[in-house]
Tab-separated table of N, CA and C in Angstrom:
chain	number	residue	atom	x	y	z
A	1	MET	N	-28.773	172.618	-14.048
A	1	MET	CA	-29.347	173.396	-15.124
A	1	MET	C	-30.609	174.110	-14.654
A	2	ALA	N	-31.508	173.390	-13.971
A	2	ALA	CA	-32.748	173.993	-13.478
A	2	ALA	C	-32.445	175.053	-12.429
A	3	GLY	N	-31.408	174.816	-11.638
A	3	GLY	CA	-31.005	175.785	-10.625
A	3	GLY	C	-30.512	177.077	-11.242
A	4	GLU	N	-29.794	176.974	-12.368
A	4	GLU	CA	-29.315	178.165	-13.073
A	4	GLU	C	-30.478	178.984	-13.600
A	5	ILE	N	-31.471	178.325	-14.166
A	5	ILE	CA	-32.639	179.025	-14.714
A	5	ILE	C	-33.394	179.735	-13.595
A	6	LYS	N	-33.530	179.055	-12.455
A	6	LYS	CA	-34.215	179.646	-11.307
A	6	LYS	C	-33.462	180.880	-10.816
A	7	MET	N	-32.147	180.803	-10.750
A	7	MET	CA	-31.327	181.934	-10.314
A	7	MET	C	-31.458	183.107	-11.277
A	8	LYS	N	-31.460	182.816	-12.584
A	8	LYS	CA	-31.602	183.879	-13.579
A	8	LYS	C	-32.953	184.567	-13.445
A	9	LYS	N	-34.005	183.788	-13.224
A	9	LYS	CA	-35.339	184.373	-13.048
A	9	LYS	C	-35.378	185.259	-11.810
A	10	MET	N	-34.798	184.792	-10.715
A	10	MET	CA	-34.774	185.586	-9.489
A	10	MET	C	-33.973	186.861	-9.691
A	11	LEU	N	-32.864	186.781	-10.407
A	11	LEU	CA	-32.050	187.954	-10.680
A	11	LEU	C	-32.828	188.965	-11.511
A	12	ILE	N	-33.558	188.495	-12.504
A	12	ILE	CA	-34.375	189.386	-13.338
A	12	ILE	C	-35.444	190.072	-12.492
A	13	ILE	N	-36.084	189.334	-11.600
A	13	ILE	CA	-37.114	189.916	-10.736
A	13	ILE	C	-36.511	190.960	-9.807
A	14	ILE	N	-35.365	190.664	-9.235
A	14	ILE	CA	-34.697	191.617	-8.337
A	14	ILE	C	-34.316	192.880	-9.088
A	15	VAL	N	-33.767	192.741	-10.285
A	15	VAL	CA	-33.393	193.904	-11.096
A	15	VAL	C	-34.632	194.723	-11.445
A	16	ALA	N	-35.744	194.052	-11.776
A	16	ALA	CA	-36.987	194.766	-12.111
A	16	ALA	C	-37.496	195.552	-10.910
A	17	ILE	N	-37.455	194.952	-9.725
A	17	ILE	CA	-37.905	195.652	-8.519
A	17	ILE	C	-37.009	196.846	-8.219
A	18	LEU	N	-35.718	196.670	-8.343
A	18	LEU	CA	-34.794	197.790	-8.127
A	18	LEU	C	-35.046	198.912	-9.131
A	19	LEU	N	-35.329	198.548	-10.364
A	19	LEU	CA	-35.629	199.550	-11.384
A	19	LEU	C	-36.888	200.333	-11.018
A	20	ILE	N	-37.892	199.643	-10.509
A	20	ILE	CA	-39.123	200.320	-10.077
A	20	ILE	C	-38.810	201.307	-8.956
A	21	PHE	N	-37.999	200.890	-7.992
A	21	PHE	CA	-37.636	201.785	-6.902
A	21	PHE	C	-36.883	203.012	-7.410
A	22	VAL	N	-35.942	202.824	-8.315
A	22	VAL	CA	-35.151	203.939	-8.840
A	22	VAL	C	-36.042	204.914	-9.604
A	23	VAL	N	-36.902	204.398	-10.466
A	23	VAL	CA	-37.800	205.266	-11.237
A	23	VAL	C	-38.740	206.011	-10.298
A	24	SER	N	-39.296	205.318	-9.296
A	24	SER	CA	-40.187	205.968	-8.331
A	24	SER	C	-39.455	207.062	-7.568
A	25	TYR	N	-38.226	206.789	-7.157
A	25	TYR	CA	-37.446	207.767	-6.413
A	25	TYR	C	-37.243	209.039	-7.225
A	26	PHE	N	-36.814	208.902	-8.488
A	26	PHE	CA	-36.575	210.081	-9.309
A	26	PHE	C	-37.873	210.800	-9.638
A	27	TYR	N	-38.956	210.075	-9.836
A	27	TYR	CA	-40.244	210.713	-10.103
A	27	TYR	C	-40.688	211.537	-8.901
A	28	MET	N	-40.559	210.975	-7.696
A	28	MET	CA	-40.988	211.694	-6.500
A	28	MET	C	-40.176	212.969	-6.307
A	29	HIS	N	-38.871	212.912	-6.502
A	29	HIS	CA	-38.043	214.088	-6.281
A	29	HIS	C	-38.159	215.092	-7.411
A	30	LYS	N	-38.494	214.629	-8.594
A	30	LYS	CA	-38.646	215.533	-9.734
A	30	LYS	C	-39.919	216.361	-9.596
A	31	THR	N	-41.031	215.718	-9.219
A	31	THR	CA	-42.300	216.429	-9.134
A	31	THR	C	-42.400	217.257	-7.868
A	32	ASN	N	-41.943	216.735	-6.743
A	32	ASN	CA	-41.921	217.448	-5.475
A	32	ASN	C	-43.245	218.136	-5.163
A	33	LYS	N	-44.358	217.458	-5.376
A	33	LYS	CA	-45.677	218.029	-5.132
A	33	LYS	C	-46.000	217.967	-3.645
A	34	LYS	N	-46.648	219.005	-3.155
A	34	LYS	CA	-47.051	219.050	-1.757
A	34	LYS	C	-48.542	218.773	-1.591
A	35	ILE	N	-49.364	219.270	-2.498
A	35	ILE	CA	-50.806	219.056	-2.447
A	35	ILE	C	-51.216	218.357	-3.726
A	36	PRO	N	-51.998	217.296	-3.628
A	36	PRO	CA	-52.423	216.590	-4.841
A	36	PRO	C	-53.125	217.513	-5.826
A	37	ASP	N	-52.902	217.281	-7.120
A	37	ASP	CA	-53.540	218.081	-8.165
A	37	ASP	C	-55.048	218.069	-8.030
A	38	SER	N	-55.613	216.961	-7.591
A	38	SER	CA	-57.061	216.858	-7.470
A	38	SER	C	-57.618	217.859	-6.467
A	39	ALA	N	-56.830	218.276	-5.480
A	39	ALA	CA	-57.298	219.259	-4.510
A	39	ALA	C	-57.511	220.604	-5.186
A	40	ASP	N	-56.674	220.964	-6.155
A	40	ASP	CA	-56.834	222.220	-6.878
A	40	ASP	C	-58.152	222.258	-7.645
A	41	LEU	N	-58.574	221.122	-8.169
A	41	LEU	CA	-59.810	221.079	-8.943
A	41	LEU	C	-61.027	221.357	-8.079
A	42	VAL	N	-61.000	220.931	-6.834
A	42	VAL	CA	-62.158	221.064	-5.964
A	42	VAL	C	-62.147	222.388	-5.211
A	43	TYR	N	-60.980	222.903	-4.843
A	43	TYR	CA	-60.914	224.048	-3.945
A	43	TYR	C	-60.239	225.274	-4.552
A	44	LYS	N	-60.655	225.681	-5.703
A	44	LYS	CA	-60.088	226.897	-6.282
A	44	LYS	C	-60.581	228.126	-5.525
A	45	GLY	N	-61.736	228.019	-4.874
A	45	GLY	CA	-62.222	229.114	-4.037
A	45	GLY	C	-63.019	230.142	-4.790
A	46	GLY	N	-63.032	230.151	-6.096
A	46	GLY	CA	-63.824	231.092	-6.877
A	46	GLY	C	-63.470	232.545	-6.628
A	47	GLY	N	-62.292	232.826	-6.092
A	47	GLY	CA	-61.877	234.195	-5.858
A	47	GLY	C	-62.450	234.801	-4.590
A	48	LYS	N	-63.369	234.143	-3.908
A	48	LYS	CA	-64.013	234.686	-2.710
A	48	LYS	C	-63.149	234.482	-1.473
A	49	SER	N	-62.779	233.244	-1.213
A	49	SER	CA	-61.984	232.958	-0.028
A	49	SER	C	-61.092	231.756	-0.301
A	50	MET	N	-60.101	231.649	0.522
A	50	MET	CA	-59.173	230.534	0.357
A	50	MET	C	-59.604	229.394	1.271
A	51	ALA	N	-59.644	228.209	0.738
A	51	ALA	CA	-59.999	227.037	1.532
A	51	ALA	C	-58.757	226.510	2.244
A	52	VAL	N	-58.974	225.902	3.384
A	52	VAL	CA	-57.898	225.251	4.112
A	52	VAL	C	-57.948	223.768	3.764
A	53	VAL	N	-56.899	223.301	3.089
A	53	VAL	CA	-56.824	221.906	2.674
A	53	VAL	C	-55.636	221.270	3.378
A	54	LYS	N	-55.890	220.161	4.033
A	54	LYS	CA	-54.814	219.412	4.678
A	54	LYS	C	-54.477	218.198	3.827
A	55	VAL	N	-53.234	217.746	3.948
A	55	VAL	CA	-52.784	216.564	3.228
A	55	VAL	C	-52.252	215.562	4.248
A	56	LEU	N	-52.771	214.350	4.160
A	56	LEU	CA	-52.400	213.286	5.079
A	56	LEU	C	-51.675	212.188	4.314
A	57	ASN	N	-50.534	211.758	4.805
A	57	ASN	CA	-49.801	210.642	4.200
A	57	ASN	C	-50.303	209.334	4.796
A	58	VAL	N	-50.661	208.395	3.922
A	58	VAL	CA	-51.217	207.115	4.362
A	58	VAL	C	-50.543	205.991	3.583
A	59	VAL	N	-50.333	204.851	4.241
A	59	VAL	CA	-49.813	203.658	3.574
A	59	VAL	C	-50.892	202.583	3.619
A	60	GLY	N	-51.249	202.084	2.442
A	60	GLY	CA	-52.197	200.982	2.354
A	60	GLY	C	-51.461	199.720	1.953
A	61	ASP	N	-51.976	198.564	2.392
A	61	ASP	CA	-51.341	197.312	1.985
A	61	ASP	C	-52.391	196.283	1.595
A	62	SER	N	-51.977	195.354	0.767
A	62	SER	CA	-52.886	194.334	0.247
A	62	SER	C	-52.074	193.134	-0.224
A	63	THR	N	-52.687	191.975	-0.181
A	63	THR	CA	-52.058	190.794	-0.752
A	63	THR	C	-52.557	190.553	-2.172
A	64	VAL	N	-53.446	191.448	-2.652
A	64	VAL	CA	-54.072	191.273	-3.964
A	64	VAL	C	-53.395	192.117	-5.044
A	65	SER	N	-53.320	193.460	-4.819
A	65	SER	CA	-52.767	194.355	-5.850
A	65	SER	C	-52.480	195.730	-5.252
A	66	TRP	N	-51.756	196.570	-6.022
A	66	TRP	CA	-51.524	197.949	-5.596
A	66	TRP	C	-52.844	198.712	-5.592
A	67	GLU	N	-53.694	198.468	-6.578
A	67	GLU	CA	-54.988	199.141	-6.636
A	67	GLU	C	-55.805	198.834	-5.380
A	68	ASP	N	-55.802	197.592	-4.956
A	68	ASP	CA	-56.527	197.208	-3.747
A	68	ASP	C	-55.917	197.900	-2.523
A	69	ALA	N	-54.603	198.011	-2.472
A	69	ALA	CA	-53.934	198.700	-1.357
A	69	ALA	C	-54.362	200.167	-1.305
A	70	ILE	N	-54.485	200.802	-2.477
A	70	ILE	CA	-54.918	202.204	-2.546
A	70	ILE	C	-56.355	202.329	-2.050
A	71	HIS	N	-57.236	201.461	-2.549
A	71	HIS	CA	-58.643	201.503	-2.123
A	71	HIS	C	-58.768	201.305	-0.607
A	72	LYS	N	-58.004	200.365	-0.058
A	72	LYS	CA	-58.067	200.111	1.379
A	72	LYS	C	-57.602	201.326	2.181
A	73	ALA	N	-56.551	202.003	1.704
A	73	ALA	CA	-56.042	203.187	2.405
A	73	ALA	C	-57.094	204.295	2.420
A	74	VAL	N	-57.750	204.521	1.291
A	74	VAL	CA	-58.772	205.572	1.212
A	74	VAL	C	-59.978	205.200	2.092
A	75	GLU	N	-60.417	203.960	2.015
A	75	GLU	CA	-61.564	203.521	2.820
A	75	GLU	C	-61.279	203.665	4.316
A	76	GLU	N	-60.081	203.324	4.730
A	76	GLU	CA	-59.719	203.433	6.144
A	76	GLU	C	-59.668	204.898	6.570
A	77	ALA	N	-59.078	205.758	5.749
A	77	ALA	CA	-58.999	207.181	6.072
A	77	ALA	C	-60.392	207.806	6.124
A	78	ALA	N	-61.282	207.383	5.243
A	78	ALA	CA	-62.636	207.945	5.174
A	78	ALA	C	-63.448	207.638	6.436
A	79	LYS	N	-63.039	206.649	7.208
A	79	LYS	CA	-63.738	206.339	8.455
A	79	LYS	C	-63.598	207.461	9.481
A	80	SER	N	-62.491	208.202	9.412
A	80	SER	CA	-62.258	209.256	10.411
A	80	SER	C	-62.074	210.648	9.809
A	81	ILE	N	-62.069	210.755	8.475
A	81	ILE	CA	-61.866	212.054	7.829
A	81	ILE	C	-63.034	212.344	6.891
A	82	ASP	N	-63.641	213.515	7.085
A	82	ASP	CA	-64.697	213.966	6.177
A	82	ASP	C	-64.072	214.839	5.091
A	83	ASN	N	-64.824	215.088	4.054
A	83	ASN	CA	-64.440	216.046	3.003
A	83	ASN	C	-63.186	215.657	2.234
A	84	ILE	N	-62.945	214.371	2.007
A	84	ILE	CA	-61.800	213.964	1.189
A	84	ILE	C	-62.075	214.430	-0.237
A	85	SER	N	-61.114	215.154	-0.805
A	85	SER	CA	-61.314	215.715	-2.146
A	85	SER	C	-60.496	215.004	-3.214
A	86	GLY	N	-59.420	214.343	-2.817
A	86	GLY	CA	-58.597	213.680	-3.821
A	86	GLY	C	-57.410	212.984	-3.187
A	87	ILE	N	-56.763	212.180	-4.001
A	87	ILE	CA	-55.559	211.489	-3.540
A	87	ILE	C	-54.482	211.589	-4.607
A	88	GLU	N	-53.269	211.372	-4.170
A	88	GLU	CA	-52.149	211.231	-5.090
A	88	GLU	C	-51.348	210.018	-4.653
A	89	VAL	N	-51.094	209.120	-5.595
A	89	VAL	CA	-50.265	207.958	-5.297
A	89	VAL	C	-48.817	208.415	-5.392
A	90	VAL	N	-48.119	208.357	-4.280
A	90	VAL	CA	-46.745	208.855	-4.202
A	90	VAL	C	-45.739	207.769	-4.552
A	91	ASN	N	-46.016	206.549	-4.069
A	91	ASN	CA	-45.038	205.482	-4.244
A	91	ASN	C	-45.745	204.133	-4.133
A	92	GLN	N	-45.234	203.160	-4.843
A	92	GLN	CA	-45.738	201.799	-4.751
A	92	GLN	C	-44.557	200.866	-4.538
A	93	THR	N	-44.674	200.013	-3.520
A	93	THR	CA	-43.623	199.049	-3.235
A	93	THR	C	-44.263	197.690	-2.987
A	94	ALA	N	-43.441	196.675	-2.845
A	94	ALA	CA	-43.963	195.335	-2.583
A	94	ALA	C	-42.935	194.521	-1.817
A	95	ASN	N	-43.435	193.562	-1.051
A	95	ASN	CA	-42.579	192.579	-0.394
A	95	ASN	C	-42.560	191.331	-1.270
A	96	VAL	N	-41.375	190.755	-1.428
A	96	VAL	CA	-41.208	189.597	-2.304
A	96	VAL	C	-40.633	188.434	-1.501
A	97	LYS	N	-41.222	187.253	-1.692
A	97	LYS	CA	-40.697	186.023	-1.094
A	97	LYS	C	-40.673	184.943	-2.160
A	98	ASN	N	-39.571	184.254	-2.250
A	98	ASN	CA	-39.406	183.164	-3.220
A	98	ASN	C	-39.726	183.614	-4.646
A	99	GLY	N	-39.337	184.843	-4.973
A	99	GLY	CA	-39.524	185.340	-6.337
A	99	GLY	C	-40.943	185.752	-6.669
A	100	LYS	N	-41.812	185.864	-5.669
A	100	LYS	CA	-43.203	186.256	-5.919
A	100	LYS	C	-43.582	187.393	-4.984
A	101	ILE	N	-44.413	188.303	-5.483
A	101	ILE	CA	-44.910	189.397	-4.651
A	101	ILE	C	-45.917	188.822	-3.664
A	102	VAL	N	-45.695	189.102	-2.389
A	102	VAL	CA	-46.591	188.586	-1.355
A	102	VAL	C	-47.389	189.693	-0.668
A	103	GLU	N	-46.938	190.946	-0.819
A	103	GLU	CA	-47.668	192.068	-0.228
A	103	GLU	C	-47.394	193.324	-1.036
A	104	TYR	N	-48.455	194.003	-1.428
A	104	TYR	CA	-48.375	195.249	-2.170
A	104	TYR	C	-48.580	196.403	-1.193
A	105	LYS	N	-47.789	197.464	-1.355
A	105	LYS	CA	-47.916	198.635	-0.490
A	105	LYS	C	-48.000	199.885	-1.363
A	106	ALA	N	-48.888	200.798	-0.971
A	106	ALA	CA	-49.048	202.053	-1.703
A	106	ALA	C	-48.987	203.210	-0.713
A	107	ASN	N	-48.066	204.136	-0.964
A	107	ASN	CA	-47.995	205.366	-0.184
A	107	ASN	C	-48.823	206.405	-0.930
A	108	ILE	N	-49.826	206.964	-0.247
A	108	ILE	CA	-50.677	207.962	-0.899
A	108	ILE	C	-50.783	209.201	-0.028
A	109	GLN	N	-51.132	210.316	-0.682
A	109	GLN	CA	-51.455	211.539	0.026
A	109	GLN	C	-52.944	211.777	-0.167
A	110	ILE	N	-53.636	212.001	0.929
A	110	ILE	CA	-55.072	212.257	0.883
A	110	ILE	C	-55.293	213.721	1.211
A	111	ALA	N	-55.961	214.439	0.290
A	111	ALA	CA	-56.277	215.854	0.502
A	111	ALA	C	-57.714	215.957	0.983
A	112	TYR	N	-57.919	216.784	2.009
A	112	TYR	CA	-59.272	216.993	2.522
A	112	TYR	C	-59.410	218.414	3.052
A	113	ARG	N	-60.626	218.917	2.939
A	113	ARG	CA	-60.904	220.277	3.391
A	113	ARG	C	-60.982	220.282	4.910
A	114	ALA	N	-60.208	221.152	5.546
A	114	ALA	CA	-60.114	221.153	6.993
A	114	ALA	C	-61.069	222.130	7.653
A	115	ASP	N	-61.542	223.149	6.929
A	115	ASP	CA	-62.390	224.158	7.561
A	115	ASP	C	-63.866	223.792	7.559
A	116	LYS	N	-64.225	222.661	6.976
A	116	LYS	CA	-65.567	222.078	6.994
A	116	LYS	C	-66.645	222.924	6.318
A	117	GLU	N	-66.319	224.084	5.785
A	117	GLU	CA	-67.307	224.903	5.092
A	117	GLU	C	-67.250	224.590	3.616
A	118	LEU	N	-68.342	224.133	3.077
A	118	LEU	CA	-68.402	223.828	1.651
A	118	LEU	C	-69.142	224.960	0.944
A	119	ASP	N	-68.452	225.632	0.042
A	119	ASP	CA	-69.074	226.764	-0.688
A	119	ASP	C	-70.006	226.268	-1.764
């Protein structure tokens, strides 16, 4: 009896994770964004000149949460990249062992000004 309950719980967790993957997949392909929206807010250029903005794909990981994985990815990127203007969380995944999340992963895009001139 206890084994059946454990199996049902594991099945529910697996179905929930698969549902997250499916929803994330359709969201990513539906939006198909190349530059994070936050980059548009910072680099409209005011009609004078066009800014050069690069986008870097980064994966952060954490044993605590997806939010922590995102913060770690940005902090690590900021060590070698100046002028970060914004990020977009593209995807969130996790590794599961024994029915529990053991590692959170966040795929993000980091937008930063590449021409180093700040108007």
